[in-house]
Amino acid sequence: MVHPLDDGFAGLGGSGRLNSYSTKQDQLAANLGWCFAANSAIVDPTAAVELKLYKIKKDGDREEVKEHEILDLLDNPNNVHTGEQMRHLHFTYMNFVGESYIHMLDRGAADFVPAKGKLPLALEIFPAHLVQFKLGTTYTGSTVKYSGHEYPLPAFIRDLNPDPANPFFGRSIVKAGALAIDTDEQMKQWNRGVFDNGARPSLIFSTNDPLSDDAYNRWKQQFVDEHTGTENAHKPLLIEGGDAKPYMLSPTDLDFLASREFSMKEILSMWRLSPGMLGQVENVNRANLDAGIYMNGITNVVPRIRQFVRQLNVTLVKVYDPTLELDFVNPVPEDQDAKLKTVTESVGKIMTINEGRAKYGMGALPDGLGETLYMSNTNAPLASIADGTARPPLASPPVSAPPASDTPKKSHVGVKKTT
């Protein structure tokens, strides 16, 4: 019989609470362990992407605007955060909560109403896990409640990852991967509880007879004194009374390494990251790491910054001036091997030498030497073929027999040599 441990003894076990991450607060609380590392691997490069402002001309071409109050506002949104820090928070909230709220402030801390030729005085980001969004009869008639105050939705740059079950609200990566994340967290807490509150004895005696209060109290004190903490691990523990039977505990009781590795891979799959991006470099070479960085840029960084820029354009920039457009510098690194292969196979055929050199920022060859394309197989310049000056290469002359002689050669066949 197991004695009821209902007196808070030694912290045995944990709450056992399974976390479904149903609330925003719980979802943001998952910003630790593998989720923290995965979020950092995505958010750090995304927040650092350079933003550009362009003027749209009547012919559709764009001209970059290097200095503008919009760029100043995005670089220095408020007295607390830089532009990069605010974007870092924005993308973190989008990952963990599925929603983000950037409040536009007017003078006197009033709510800003977007209008042509008007920009907010400052931008501040609200803690998305503490915000309550109330959907109105129309979307623009909705309200945002935070810290006891209610704000009109048009005063916010609101972004979200739409939840298919309720498209007006966001769904986070944590919510979608709740089971895998909680399984990993439960394993960590179990291991920690074992080491912190009761190092595992290597031998336990159990009994079918109930223990008296005195016997139980002595056993409890013995456990606290001699079997709590890692320094007391593997000491035998005796439970007295009745028919006692010993049980050996397997060392695999604490072996969660394989399970945690599986959980790590499952969690990273939900974040669409390779383990190498988080420093897990076992069986990973330079090519794998480069591929991981490249794929992270394509699948994680670009979609997030593109959506953020589009939201800024719709909510703020285009309202201020329809001829302005915010954009970003593509952060995806170029595939140098593919580029070199393309240039090598194309130069002289569909690309001139000068065009190939331009791909690497090199100048043209002098005197037009790099402006020629060649016909395949003959290596004749296309220009000479077009004007008819090119001639096909001459074939080698056939091997002919030696000329016949009028005087027949003497034959030595049948001639007897005399002395």
Tab-separated table of C-alpha atoms in Angstrom:
chain	number	residue	atom	x	y	z
A	1	MET	CA	0.000	0.000	0.000
A	2	VAL	CA	1.270	3.456	-0.862
A	3	HIS	CA	0.928	5.983	1.932
A	4	PRO	CA	-1.002	9.116	0.864
A	5	LEU	CA	1.435	11.997	0.407
A	6	ASP	CA	-1.008	14.817	0.899
A	7	ASP	CA	1.087	16.933	3.236
A	8	GLY	CA	3.236	18.704	0.599
A	9	PHE	CA	6.088	16.313	1.360
A	10	ALA	CA	9.305	16.978	-0.512
A	11	GLY	CA	7.566	18.210	-3.637
A	12	LEU	CA	7.080	14.699	-4.970
A	13	GLY	CA	5.480	14.839	-8.383
A	14	GLY	CA	4.167	17.984	-9.986
A	15	SER	CA	0.844	19.496	-10.704
A	16	GLY	CA	0.476	17.141	-13.632
A	17	ARG	CA	-1.480	19.850	-15.430
A	18	LEU	CA	-1.531	19.411	-19.179
A	19	ASN	CA	-1.317	22.752	-20.952
A	20	SER	CA	-3.472	23.164	-24.035
A	21	TYR	CA	-2.200	26.746	-24.546
A	22	SER	CA	-5.755	27.911	-25.106
A	23	THR	CA	-5.202	31.435	-23.732
A	24	LYS	CA	-2.904	34.103	-25.116
A	25	GLN	CA	-1.082	34.326	-21.780
A	26	ASP	CA	-0.300	30.599	-21.884
A	27	GLN	CA	0.825	30.851	-25.496
A	28	LEU	CA	3.292	33.645	-24.767
A	29	ALA	CA	4.504	31.727	-21.696
A	30	ALA	CA	5.780	29.071	-24.146
A	31	ASN	CA	8.525	31.508	-25.188
A	32	LEU	CA	11.236	29.328	-23.665
A	33	GLY	CA	13.288	26.288	-24.570
A	34	TRP	CA	13.078	25.190	-28.186
A	35	CYS	CA	10.291	27.678	-28.913
A	36	PHE	CA	12.411	30.584	-27.692
A	37	ALA	CA	15.338	29.449	-29.830
A	38	ALA	CA	13.127	28.877	-32.879
A	39	ASN	CA	11.428	32.244	-32.508
A	40	SER	CA	14.787	34.011	-32.214
A	41	ALA	CA	16.098	32.275	-35.338
A	42	ILE	CA	13.112	33.644	-37.272
A	43	VAL	CA	12.497	37.017	-35.645
A	44	ASP	CA	16.073	38.302	-35.405
A	45	PRO	CA	16.742	38.314	-39.186
A	46	THR	CA	13.165	39.387	-39.980
A	47	ALA	CA	13.274	42.452	-37.727
A	48	ALA	CA	16.639	43.439	-39.208
A	49	VAL	CA	15.374	43.556	-42.820
A	50	GLU	CA	15.911	47.012	-44.324
A	51	LEU	CA	12.761	48.904	-45.310
A	52	LYS	CA	12.625	51.091	-48.438
A	53	LEU	CA	10.198	53.817	-49.535
A	54	TYR	CA	9.354	54.419	-53.197
A	55	LYS	CA	7.486	57.037	-55.203
A	56	ILE	CA	5.217	55.559	-57.881
A	57	LYS	CA	5.492	57.518	-61.146
A	58	LYS	CA	2.725	57.924	-63.704
A	59	ASP	CA	4.392	55.426	-66.039
A	60	GLY	CA	4.404	52.814	-63.269
A	61	ASP	CA	8.124	52.991	-62.536
A	62	ARG	CA	9.350	53.492	-58.984
A	63	GLU	CA	11.856	55.977	-57.659
A	64	GLU	CA	13.379	55.409	-54.240
A	65	VAL	CA	12.765	58.060	-51.608
A	66	LYS	CA	15.791	58.040	-49.329
A	67	GLU	CA	14.595	60.638	-46.813
A	68	HIS	CA	11.027	60.936	-45.601
A	69	GLU	CA	9.114	61.376	-42.352
A	70	ILE	CA	7.572	57.927	-42.811
A	71	LEU	CA	11.038	56.362	-42.696
A	72	ASP	CA	11.877	58.475	-39.638
A	73	LEU	CA	8.716	57.275	-37.895
A	74	LEU	CA	9.434	53.617	-38.632
A	75	ASP	CA	13.079	53.940	-37.536
A	76	ASN	CA	12.206	55.743	-34.279
A	77	PRO	CA	8.594	54.914	-33.419
A	78	ASN	CA	8.714	56.003	-29.755
A	79	ASN	CA	11.001	56.856	-26.849
A	80	VAL	CA	11.214	53.250	-25.642
A	81	HIS	CA	11.814	51.107	-28.714
A	82	THR	CA	13.806	51.482	-31.871
A	83	GLY	CA	12.164	50.457	-35.117
A	84	GLU	CA	13.961	47.123	-35.104
A	85	GLN	CA	12.971	46.415	-31.496
A	86	MET	CA	9.328	47.165	-32.234
A	87	ARG	CA	9.391	44.879	-35.271
A	88	HIS	CA	11.043	42.201	-33.129
A	89	LEU	CA	8.132	42.394	-30.683
A	90	HIS	CA	5.623	42.469	-33.531
A	91	PHE	CA	6.893	39.254	-35.109
A	92	THR	CA	7.236	37.576	-31.697
A	93	TYR	CA	3.596	38.306	-30.886
A	94	MET	CA	2.575	37.055	-34.314
A	95	ASN	CA	4.404	33.773	-33.674
A	96	PHE	CA	3.238	33.169	-30.102
A	97	VAL	CA	-0.183	34.849	-30.028
A	98	GLY	CA	-1.116	35.067	-33.706
A	99	GLU	CA	-1.960	38.772	-33.448
A	100	SER	CA	-0.146	42.102	-33.068
A	101	TYR	CA	-1.389	45.587	-32.173
A	102	ILE	CA	0.634	48.736	-32.988
A	103	HIS	CA	-1.130	51.800	-31.615
A	104	MET	CA	-0.883	55.038	-33.594
A	105	LEU	CA	-0.684	58.098	-31.339
A	106	ASP	CA	-1.591	61.693	-32.128
A	107	ARG	CA	-0.566	64.764	-30.191
A	108	GLY	CA	-1.701	64.766	-26.592
A	109	ALA	CA	-1.670	60.930	-26.589
A	110	ALA	CA	-4.956	60.963	-28.504
A	111	ASP	CA	-5.908	58.166	-30.869
A	112	PHE	CA	-4.674	58.869	-34.380
A	113	VAL	CA	-7.131	58.743	-37.257
A	114	PRO	CA	-5.350	57.932	-40.559
A	115	ALA	CA	-5.933	60.550	-43.256
A	116	LYS	CA	-4.256	61.904	-46.386
A	117	GLY	CA	-1.194	63.992	-45.551
A	118	LYS	CA	-1.300	63.048	-41.849
A	119	LEU	CA	1.101	60.815	-39.943
A	120	PRO	CA	0.935	59.713	-36.303
A	121	LEU	CA	3.254	61.357	-33.842
A	122	ALA	CA	4.429	58.003	-32.491
A	123	LEU	CA	3.828	54.249	-32.662
A	124	GLU	CA	3.619	51.991	-29.616
A	125	ILE	CA	3.112	48.253	-29.574
A	126	PHE	CA	0.652	46.751	-27.097
A	127	PRO	CA	1.310	43.417	-25.306
A	128	ALA	CA	-0.812	41.304	-27.614
A	129	HIS	CA	-1.389	38.582	-25.014
A	130	LEU	CA	-3.136	41.156	-22.781
A	131	VAL	CA	-5.260	42.754	-25.506
A	132	GLN	CA	-8.939	41.937	-25.932
A	133	PHE	CA	-10.308	42.361	-29.435
A	134	LYS	CA	-14.054	42.916	-29.711
A	135	LEU	CA	-15.517	42.407	-33.156
A	136	GLY	CA	-18.124	45.025	-34.059
A	137	THR	CA	-20.981	44.958	-36.525
A	138	THR	CA	-18.327	45.947	-39.081
A	139	TYR	CA	-14.624	45.205	-38.893
A	140	THR	CA	-13.640	48.892	-38.771
A	141	GLY	CA	-16.232	49.362	-36.032
A	142	SER	CA	-14.417	46.893	-33.764
A	143	THR	CA	-12.626	47.928	-30.595
A	144	VAL	CA	-9.415	47.035	-28.799
A	145	LYS	CA	-9.387	46.846	-24.997
A	146	TYR	CA	-6.184	47.028	-23.007
A	147	SER	CA	-5.427	47.941	-19.407
A	148	GLY	CA	-8.991	49.037	-18.749
A	149	HIS	CA	-9.162	51.371	-21.759
A	150	GLU	CA	-11.090	50.829	-24.975
A	151	TYR	CA	-9.686	52.078	-28.285
A	152	PRO	CA	-11.149	52.244	-31.809
A	153	LEU	CA	-9.657	49.699	-34.198
A	154	PRO	CA	-8.696	52.310	-36.895
A	155	ALA	CA	-6.141	53.683	-34.421
A	156	PHE	CA	-4.140	50.438	-34.734
A	157	ILE	CA	-1.953	48.708	-37.262
A	158	ARG	CA	-3.437	45.294	-36.520
A	159	ASP	CA	-1.926	42.188	-38.053
A	160	LEU	CA	-2.911	38.558	-37.589
A	161	ASN	CA	-2.376	35.013	-38.773
A	162	PRO	CA	-6.043	34.229	-39.557
A	163	ASP	CA	-7.545	31.292	-37.695
A	164	PRO	CA	-9.538	29.159	-40.176
A	165	ALA	CA	-12.069	28.491	-37.425
A	166	ASN	CA	-12.532	32.241	-36.800
A	167	PRO	CA	-10.866	34.360	-39.494
A	168	PHE	CA	-11.210	37.643	-37.575
A	169	PHE	CA	-8.869	36.317	-34.884
A	170	GLY	CA	-5.315	35.010	-35.031
A	171	ARG	CA	-3.890	31.557	-34.463
A	172	SER	CA	-0.355	31.089	-33.227
A	173	ILE	CA	2.284	28.451	-33.869
A	174	VAL	CA	2.134	27.560	-30.183
A	175	LYS	CA	-1.596	26.903	-30.324
A	176	ALA	CA	-1.176	24.707	-33.393
A	177	GLY	CA	1.690	22.753	-31.777
A	178	ALA	CA	0.322	22.683	-28.231
A	179	LEU	CA	0.565	18.919	-27.718
A	180	ALA	CA	4.184	18.600	-28.838
A	181	ILE	CA	5.266	21.669	-26.865
A	182	ASP	CA	3.513	20.550	-23.689
A	183	THR	CA	4.904	17.018	-23.971
A	184	ASP	CA	8.420	18.417	-24.116
A	185	GLU	CA	7.706	20.749	-21.195
A	186	GLN	CA	6.252	17.937	-19.085
A	187	MET	CA	9.374	15.838	-19.649
A	188	LYS	CA	11.615	18.721	-18.600
A	189	GLN	CA	9.562	19.364	-15.473
A	190	TRP	CA	9.553	15.669	-14.531
A	191	ASN	CA	13.313	15.427	-14.856
A	192	ARG	CA	13.807	18.628	-12.912
A	193	GLY	CA	11.467	17.498	-10.160
A	194	VAL	CA	13.339	14.236	-9.776
A	195	PHE	CA	16.718	15.934	-9.409
A	196	ASP	CA	15.601	18.972	-7.417
A	197	ASN	CA	13.197	17.379	-4.998
A	198	GLY	CA	14.080	13.752	-4.707
A	199	ALA	CA	17.085	12.146	-6.305
A	200	ARG	CA	16.188	8.610	-7.358
A	201	PRO	CA	17.305	5.844	-4.978
A	202	SER	CA	18.728	2.794	-6.662
A	203	LEU	CA	16.830	0.386	-4.382
A	204	ILE	CA	13.350	0.640	-2.851
A	205	PHE	CA	11.623	-1.685	-0.376
A	206	SER	CA	7.847	-1.686	-0.566
A	207	THR	CA	5.269	-3.308	1.675
A	208	ASN	CA	1.668	-4.369	1.326
A	209	ASP	CA	0.935	-3.488	4.974
A	210	PRO	CA	-0.042	0.064	5.864
A	211	LEU	CA	2.544	2.123	7.725
A	212	SER	CA	1.799	3.621	11.059
A	213	ASP	CA	2.094	7.377	11.393
A	214	ASP	CA	5.315	7.026	13.359
A	215	ALA	CA	6.827	4.673	10.780
A	216	TYR	CA	5.765	6.925	7.922
A	217	ASN	CA	7.177	10.045	9.593
A	218	ARG	CA	10.497	8.292	10.185
A	219	TRP	CA	10.565	7.132	6.559
A	220	LYS	CA	9.710	10.616	5.340
A	221	GLN	CA	12.482	12.214	7.391
A	222	GLN	CA	14.936	9.580	6.181
A	223	PHE	CA	13.990	10.371	2.600
A	224	VAL	CA	14.425	14.111	3.122
A	225	ASP	CA	17.762	13.710	4.930
A	226	GLU	CA	19.351	10.999	2.829
A	227	HIS	CA	17.648	10.885	-0.556
A	228	THR	CA	16.942	14.485	-1.577
A	229	GLY	CA	19.344	16.169	-3.978
A	230	THR	CA	21.680	14.772	-6.587
A	231	GLU	CA	24.429	14.135	-4.044
A	232	ASN	CA	22.215	11.478	-2.397
A	233	ALA	CA	21.298	9.637	-5.565
A	234	HIS	CA	21.435	5.826	-5.668
A	235	LYS	CA	21.327	5.316	-1.883
A	236	PRO	CA	19.173	2.335	-0.888
A	237	LEU	CA	15.890	3.187	0.837
A	238	LEU	CA	14.219	0.874	3.370
A	239	ILE	CA	10.492	0.922	4.054
A	240	GLU	CA	9.806	-1.069	7.222
A	241	GLY	CA	6.846	-3.121	8.203
A	242	GLY	CA	5.246	-6.291	6.912
A	243	ASP	CA	6.285	-8.281	3.916
A	244	ALA	CA	8.889	-5.957	2.394
A	245	LYS	CA	10.034	-6.560	-1.165
A	246	PRO	CA	12.946	-4.843	-2.888
A	247	TYR	CA	12.634	-3.298	-6.328
A	248	MET	CA	15.513	-2.127	-8.492
A	249	LEU	CA	14.920	1.035	-10.487
A	250	SER	CA	16.285	1.003	-14.024
A	251	PRO	CA	18.712	3.759	-15.043
A	252	THR	CA	16.466	4.312	-18.057
A	253	ASP	CA	13.875	5.893	-15.764
A	254	LEU	CA	15.644	9.210	-16.335
A	255	ASP	CA	16.603	8.618	-19.941
A	256	PHE	CA	14.528	11.144	-21.804
A	257	LEU	CA	17.247	12.148	-24.257
A	258	ALA	CA	15.839	10.188	-27.168
A	259	SER	CA	12.297	11.342	-26.434
A	260	ARG	CA	13.350	14.957	-26.078
A	261	GLU	CA	15.263	14.811	-29.357
A	262	PHE	CA	12.093	13.582	-31.041
A	263	SER	CA	10.108	16.388	-29.407
A	264	MET	CA	12.697	18.927	-30.510
A	265	LYS	CA	12.429	17.818	-34.138
A	266	GLU	CA	8.639	17.839	-33.967
A	267	ILE	CA	8.588	21.346	-32.502
A	268	LEU	CA	11.104	22.673	-35.037
A	269	SER	CA	9.038	21.167	-37.843
A	270	MET	CA	6.114	23.291	-36.706
A	271	TRP	CA	8.358	26.358	-36.770
A	272	ARG	CA	9.658	25.220	-40.204
A	273	LEU	CA	13.277	25.253	-39.054
A	274	SER	CA	16.142	22.806	-39.380
A	275	PRO	CA	18.043	21.796	-36.195
A	276	GLY	CA	21.227	23.312	-37.642
A	277	MET	CA	19.665	26.763	-37.351
A	278	LEU	CA	19.613	26.292	-33.567
A	279	GLY	CA	23.193	25.079	-33.263
A	280	GLN	CA	22.388	21.357	-33.507
A	281	VAL	CA	25.319	20.631	-35.794
A	282	GLU	CA	25.629	16.875	-35.407
A	283	ASN	CA	25.922	15.328	-38.877
A	284	VAL	CA	25.601	18.814	-40.377
A	285	ASN	CA	28.132	20.301	-42.783
A	286	ARG	CA	28.556	23.770	-44.259
A	287	ALA	CA	26.328	22.985	-47.209
A	288	ASN	CA	23.501	21.882	-44.873
A	289	LEU	CA	23.838	25.057	-42.811
A	290	ASP	CA	23.795	27.270	-45.905
A	291	ALA	CA	20.713	25.432	-47.143
A	292	GLY	CA	19.055	25.920	-43.740
A	293	ILE	CA	19.711	29.669	-43.800
A	294	TYR	CA	18.427	29.866	-47.366
A	295	MET	CA	15.230	27.953	-46.573
A	296	ASN	CA	14.647	29.981	-43.399
A	297	GLY	CA	14.779	33.117	-45.508
A	298	ILE	CA	12.299	31.763	-48.061
A	299	THR	CA	9.800	30.048	-45.754
A	300	ASN	CA	9.959	32.248	-42.648
A	301	VAL	CA	11.618	35.648	-43.069
A	302	VAL	CA	10.245	36.829	-46.423
A	303	PRO	CA	6.560	35.909	-45.808
A	304	ARG	CA	6.576	37.699	-42.439
A	305	ILE	CA	8.263	40.905	-43.550
A	306	ARG	CA	6.184	40.985	-46.752
A	307	GLN	CA	2.923	40.743	-44.821
A	308	PHE	CA	4.107	43.395	-42.333
A	309	VAL	CA	5.006	45.800	-45.142
A	310	ARG	CA	1.695	45.221	-46.909
A	311	GLN	CA	-0.173	45.913	-43.676
A	312	LEU	CA	1.752	49.160	-43.201
A	313	ASN	CA	0.963	50.188	-46.771
A	314	VAL	CA	-2.771	49.525	-46.418
A	315	THR	CA	-3.204	50.992	-42.939
A	316	LEU	CA	-0.852	53.965	-43.032
A	317	VAL	CA	1.379	54.690	-46.045
A	318	LYS	CA	-1.210	54.557	-48.854
A	319	VAL	CA	-3.679	56.532	-46.765
A	320	TYR	CA	-1.057	59.240	-46.224
A	321	ASP	CA	-0.061	59.360	-49.911
A	322	PRO	CA	-1.389	56.933	-52.567
A	323	THR	CA	1.734	57.513	-54.689
A	324	LEU	CA	4.054	56.160	-51.962
A	325	GLU	CA	4.826	52.512	-51.410
A	326	LEU	CA	6.824	50.807	-48.680
A	327	ASP	CA	8.997	47.848	-49.669
A	328	PHE	CA	11.933	45.867	-48.296
A	329	VAL	CA	15.350	44.589	-49.327
A	330	ASN	CA	15.159	40.876	-50.100
A	331	PRO	CA	17.060	39.156	-47.255
A	332	VAL	CA	17.391	35.762	-48.965
A	333	PRO	CA	21.060	35.107	-49.743
A	334	GLU	CA	21.898	34.352	-53.351
A	335	ASP	CA	22.728	30.772	-54.307
A	336	GLN	CA	26.298	31.330	-55.474
A	337	ASP	CA	26.785	27.808	-56.845
A	338	ALA	CA	23.646	28.037	-58.981
A	339	LYS	CA	24.641	31.523	-60.125
A	340	LEU	CA	28.125	30.421	-61.193
A	341	LYS	CA	26.731	27.402	-63.041
A	342	THR	CA	24.195	29.567	-64.897
A	343	VAL	CA	26.782	32.151	-65.940
A	344	THR	CA	29.330	29.518	-66.968
A	345	GLU	CA	26.848	27.642	-69.155
A	346	SER	CA	25.270	30.785	-70.633
A	347	VAL	CA	28.208	33.019	-71.555
A	348	GLY	CA	28.803	32.965	-75.322
A	349	LYS	CA	25.426	31.329	-75.971
A	350	ILE	CA	22.538	33.319	-74.512
A	351	MET	CA	24.659	35.750	-72.511
A	352	THR	CA	27.671	37.842	-73.575
A	353	ILE	CA	30.908	37.883	-71.603
A	354	ASN	CA	30.135	41.412	-70.465
A	355	GLU	CA	26.693	40.343	-69.230
A	356	GLY	CA	28.295	37.515	-67.301
A	357	ARG	CA	30.845	39.886	-65.796
A	358	ALA	CA	28.046	42.266	-64.795
A	359	LYS	CA	26.493	39.498	-62.691
A	360	TYR	CA	29.531	39.781	-60.415
A	361	GLY	CA	29.775	43.568	-60.510
A	362	MET	CA	32.660	43.579	-62.979
A	363	GLY	CA	33.110	46.106	-65.786
A	364	ALA	CA	32.907	45.399	-69.497
A	365	LEU	CA	35.944	44.310	-71.503
A	366	PRO	CA	37.548	47.083	-73.613
A	367	ASP	CA	36.931	47.613	-77.321
A	368	GLY	CA	33.715	45.588	-77.317
A	369	LEU	CA	35.560	42.301	-76.810
A	370	GLY	CA	32.882	41.020	-74.469
A	371	GLU	CA	29.836	41.827	-76.613
A	372	THR	CA	29.866	38.776	-78.883
A	373	LEU	CA	27.645	35.700	-78.930
A	374	TYR	CA	28.798	32.532	-80.692
A	375	MET	CA	27.112	29.850	-82.701
A	376	SER	CA	27.156	26.510	-80.908
A	377	ASN	CA	29.366	23.760	-82.394
A	378	THR	CA	31.246	26.139	-84.743
A	379	ASN	CA	32.166	28.912	-82.255
A	380	ALA	CA	31.583	31.368	-85.098
A	381	PRO	CA	30.384	34.830	-83.982
A	382	LEU	CA	26.663	35.260	-84.625
A	383	ALA	CA	27.324	38.642	-86.251
A	384	SER	CA	29.561	37.096	-88.920
A	385	ILE	CA	26.982	34.413	-89.625
A	386	ALA	CA	24.303	37.073	-90.045
A	387	ASP	CA	26.315	39.058	-92.631
A	388	GLY	CA	27.484	35.939	-94.480
A	389	THR	CA	31.189	36.355	-93.802
A	390	ALA	CA	31.481	33.210	-91.776
A	391	ARG	CA	32.632	30.135	-93.635
A	392	PRO	CA	32.295	26.599	-92.484
A	393	PRO	CA	35.633	25.000	-91.581
A	394	LEU	CA	37.352	23.278	-94.526
A	395	ALA	CA	37.419	19.516	-94.482
A	396	SER	CA	40.803	17.822	-94.526
A	397	PRO	CA	41.867	16.777	-98.109
A	398	PRO	CA	41.444	13.059	-98.864
A	399	VAL	CA	44.529	10.891	-98.815
A	400	SER	CA	45.409	10.132	-102.514
A	401	ALA	CA	47.474	7.279	-104.068
A	402	PRO	CA	50.964	8.102	-105.329
A	403	PRO	CA	51.111	9.053	-109.073
A	404	ALA	CA	51.638	6.152	-111.536
A	405	SER	CA	55.049	5.843	-113.301
A	406	ASP	CA	55.558	5.114	-117.064
A	407	THR	CA	58.502	2.847	-116.350
A	408	PRO	CA	57.523	-0.364	-114.671
A	409	LYS	CA	59.423	-1.259	-111.605
A	410	LYS	CA	61.690	-4.224	-111.781
A	411	SER	CA	60.417	-7.252	-110.037
A	412	HIS	CA	62.733	-9.414	-108.057
A	413	VAL	CA	60.383	-12.310	-107.985
A	414	GLY	CA	61.978	-15.399	-109.484
A	415	VAL	CA	65.380	-13.747	-110.029
A	416	LYS	CA	68.247	-15.904	-108.937
A	417	LYS	CA	71.053	-14.158	-107.257
A	418	THR	CA	74.474	-15.058	-108.697
A	419	THR	CA	77.873	-14.641	-107.289
